[in-house]
Amino acid sequence: GEDAYLPHLLGHEGSGVVLEVGADVAKVQSGDRVVLGWIKGNGIEAGGTQYECSDGVLNAGGVTTFNDYAVVSENRCVRVPDGVPMDIAALFGCAVLTGAGIITNTVQPAKGSTVAIFGLGGIGLSALMGLVMYDCAKIIAVDISEKKLKLATEFGATHTVNAGECNPVQVIRDLTGGHGADYTVESAGLIETIEQAFDAVKRGGGLCVFASHPAHGSRISIDPFEMICGKQIMGSWGGGSDPDQDIPMYANLYLEGKLPLDKLITKRYSLDNINQALYDLEHNEVVRPLIVIDTTLGSVI
């Protein structure tokens, strides 16, 4: 939609080192390594800020990460758990909390369930990794990129579907005896894939959860009769995560070797090359591009 705050500084997921804190800040202190994210946790909600620059005033929200230095609200910071590298810590700001959070906080699949993931970006692959903590019968990964589908098998997918070559809904039904999946997670960001994810769940309790943001003003179209037959659909706001509780939990899983987050990071860029990073992301050249801002501190977004 329309942005009333242009020019607007962006970036909502990262890691950094605290330089100074306000008088009332108690959650973090100078020298702390922190995860920066958009999902609100404990602490002060200080609102947005403005930076003066050579071209005038630059607007910013409660957290930004496409910058060397940032004024950030206390409730957007969580200490990086000991042993977690700064590049991995950056992933806890959004992708892991949203993707894995959908699984651990919302879906919580029962033993023997079938789950399909539509869209294998940072959120979709994080959801896929979250599923390895559950005893699922089938984990079906859906995307149009063969590179990402191959990576999905390394993350525990039992089946992969290239949606550019077939009807993924029909394939999922074929894999489930015609019934559909127990759960689907959609993170591709398209109206079409949200509708497909809903169509792919079974009647009588099937649940579709989506965490993507299609274009402003878009509308999904679903058959209301399917909802009468027991299908469910819901959106997810950041995986229903509590950063202060969930980041330490996922960090421990990473340190135990149960969340192979290193495989998400496919390329690193300097801040000067951020437009190239965004281009590569849009064109499926990378899974999770990272912007290296200060190599001396290991601060990465």
PDB file of N, CA and C in Angstrom, residues 98 102 118 123 186-191 193-194 209-214 235-236:
ATOM      1  N   THR A  98       9.080 -16.833  12.366  1.00  0.00           N
ATOM      2  CA  THR A  98       7.828 -16.974  11.617  1.00  0.00           C
ATOM      3  C   THR A  98       7.641 -18.393  11.103  1.00  0.00           C
ATOM      4  N   ILE A 102       5.318 -21.087  13.150  1.00  0.00           N
ATOM      5  CA  ILE A 102       4.043 -21.618  12.647  1.00  0.00           C
ATOM      6  C   ILE A 102       3.896 -23.080  13.046  1.00  0.00           C
ATOM      7  N   PHE A 118       4.352 -24.790   1.024  1.00  0.00           N
ATOM      8  CA  PHE A 118       4.319 -24.108  -0.263  1.00  0.00           C
ATOM      9  C   PHE A 118       5.239 -22.881  -0.201  1.00  0.00           C
ATOM     10  N   ILE A 123      11.283 -18.412   5.232  1.00  0.00           N
ATOM     11  CA  ILE A 123      10.191 -18.819   6.116  1.00  0.00           C
ATOM     12  C   ILE A 123       9.787 -20.262   5.847  1.00  0.00           C
ATOM     13  N   GLU A 186       1.823 -21.962   3.831  1.00  0.00           N
ATOM     14  CA  GLU A 186       2.081 -21.218   2.602  1.00  0.00           C
ATOM     15  C   GLU A 186       2.934 -19.993   2.924  1.00  0.00           C
ATOM     16  N   SER A 187       4.046 -19.860   2.182  1.00  0.00           N
ATOM     17  CA  SER A 187       4.927 -18.712   2.401  1.00  0.00           C
ATOM     18  C   SER A 187       5.519 -18.194   1.093  1.00  0.00           C
ATOM     19  N   ALA A 188       4.833 -18.477  -0.011  1.00  0.00           N
ATOM     20  CA  ALA A 188       5.345 -18.058  -1.317  1.00  0.00           C
ATOM     21  C   ALA A 188       4.970 -16.618  -1.656  1.00  0.00           C
ATOM     22  N   GLY A 189       3.934 -16.102  -1.017  1.00  0.00           N
ATOM     23  CA  GLY A 189       3.566 -14.707  -1.222  1.00  0.00           C
ATOM     24  C   GLY A 189       2.673 -14.430  -2.411  1.00  0.00           C
ATOM     25  N   LEU A 190       1.975 -15.454  -2.884  1.00  0.00           N
ATOM     26  CA  LEU A 190       1.102 -15.299  -4.051  1.00  0.00           C
ATOM     27  C   LEU A 190      -0.325 -15.721  -3.719  1.00  0.00           C
ATOM     28  N   ILE A 191      -1.291 -15.032  -4.307  1.00  0.00           N
ATOM     29  CA  ILE A 191      -2.692 -15.415  -4.147  1.00  0.00           C
ATOM     30  C   ILE A 191      -2.890 -16.858  -4.588  1.00  0.00           C
ATOM     31  N   THR A 193      -0.859 -19.395  -4.651  1.00  0.00           N
ATOM     32  CA  THR A 193      -0.333 -20.433  -3.766  1.00  0.00           C
ATOM     33  C   THR A 193      -1.119 -20.524  -2.464  1.00  0.00           C
ATOM     34  N   ILE A 194      -1.683 -19.422  -1.989  1.00  0.00           N
ATOM     35  CA  ILE A 194      -2.556 -19.500  -0.812  1.00  0.00           C
ATOM     36  C   ILE A 194      -3.783 -20.341  -1.143  1.00  0.00           C
ATOM     37  N   VAL A 209      -2.270 -22.706   6.948  1.00  0.00           N
ATOM     38  CA  VAL A 209      -1.755 -21.508   7.615  1.00  0.00           C
ATOM     39  C   VAL A 209      -0.861 -20.768   6.626  1.00  0.00           C
ATOM     40  N   PHE A 210      -1.115 -19.464   6.447  1.00  0.00           N
ATOM     41  CA  PHE A 210      -0.254 -18.713   5.529  1.00  0.00           C
ATOM     42  C   PHE A 210       0.369 -17.519   6.247  1.00  0.00           C
ATOM     43  N   ALA A 211       1.594 -17.209   5.827  1.00  0.00           N
ATOM     44  CA  ALA A 211       2.341 -16.117   6.448  1.00  0.00           C
ATOM     45  C   ALA A 211       2.917 -15.183   5.391  1.00  0.00           C
ATOM     46  N   SER A 212       2.345 -15.209   4.211  1.00  0.00           N
ATOM     47  CA  SER A 212       2.896 -14.416   3.113  1.00  0.00           C
ATOM     48  C   SER A 212       2.098 -13.124   2.928  1.00  0.00           C
ATOM     49  N   HIS A 213       2.676 -12.215   2.148  1.00  0.00           N
ATOM     50  CA  HIS A 213       2.064 -10.904   1.922  1.00  0.00           C
ATOM     51  C   HIS A 213       1.899 -10.655   0.421  1.00  0.00           C
ATOM     52  N   PRO A 214       0.803 -11.111  -0.178  1.00  0.00           N
ATOM     53  CA  PRO A 214       0.564 -10.773  -1.580  1.00  0.00           C
ATOM     54  C   PRO A 214       0.394  -9.265  -1.758  1.00  0.00           C
ATOM     55  N   GLY A 235      -4.318 -16.929   8.916  1.00  0.00           N
ATOM     56  CA  GLY A 235      -3.051 -16.249   8.727  1.00  0.00           C
ATOM     57  C   GLY A 235      -2.208 -16.335   9.989  1.00  0.00           C
ATOM     58  N   SER A 236      -0.922 -16.086   9.840  1.00  0.00           N
ATOM     59  CA  SER A 236      -0.015 -16.137  10.981  1.00  0.00           C
ATOM     60  C   SER A 236       0.753 -14.835  11.080  1.00  0.00           C
TER      61      SER A 236
END
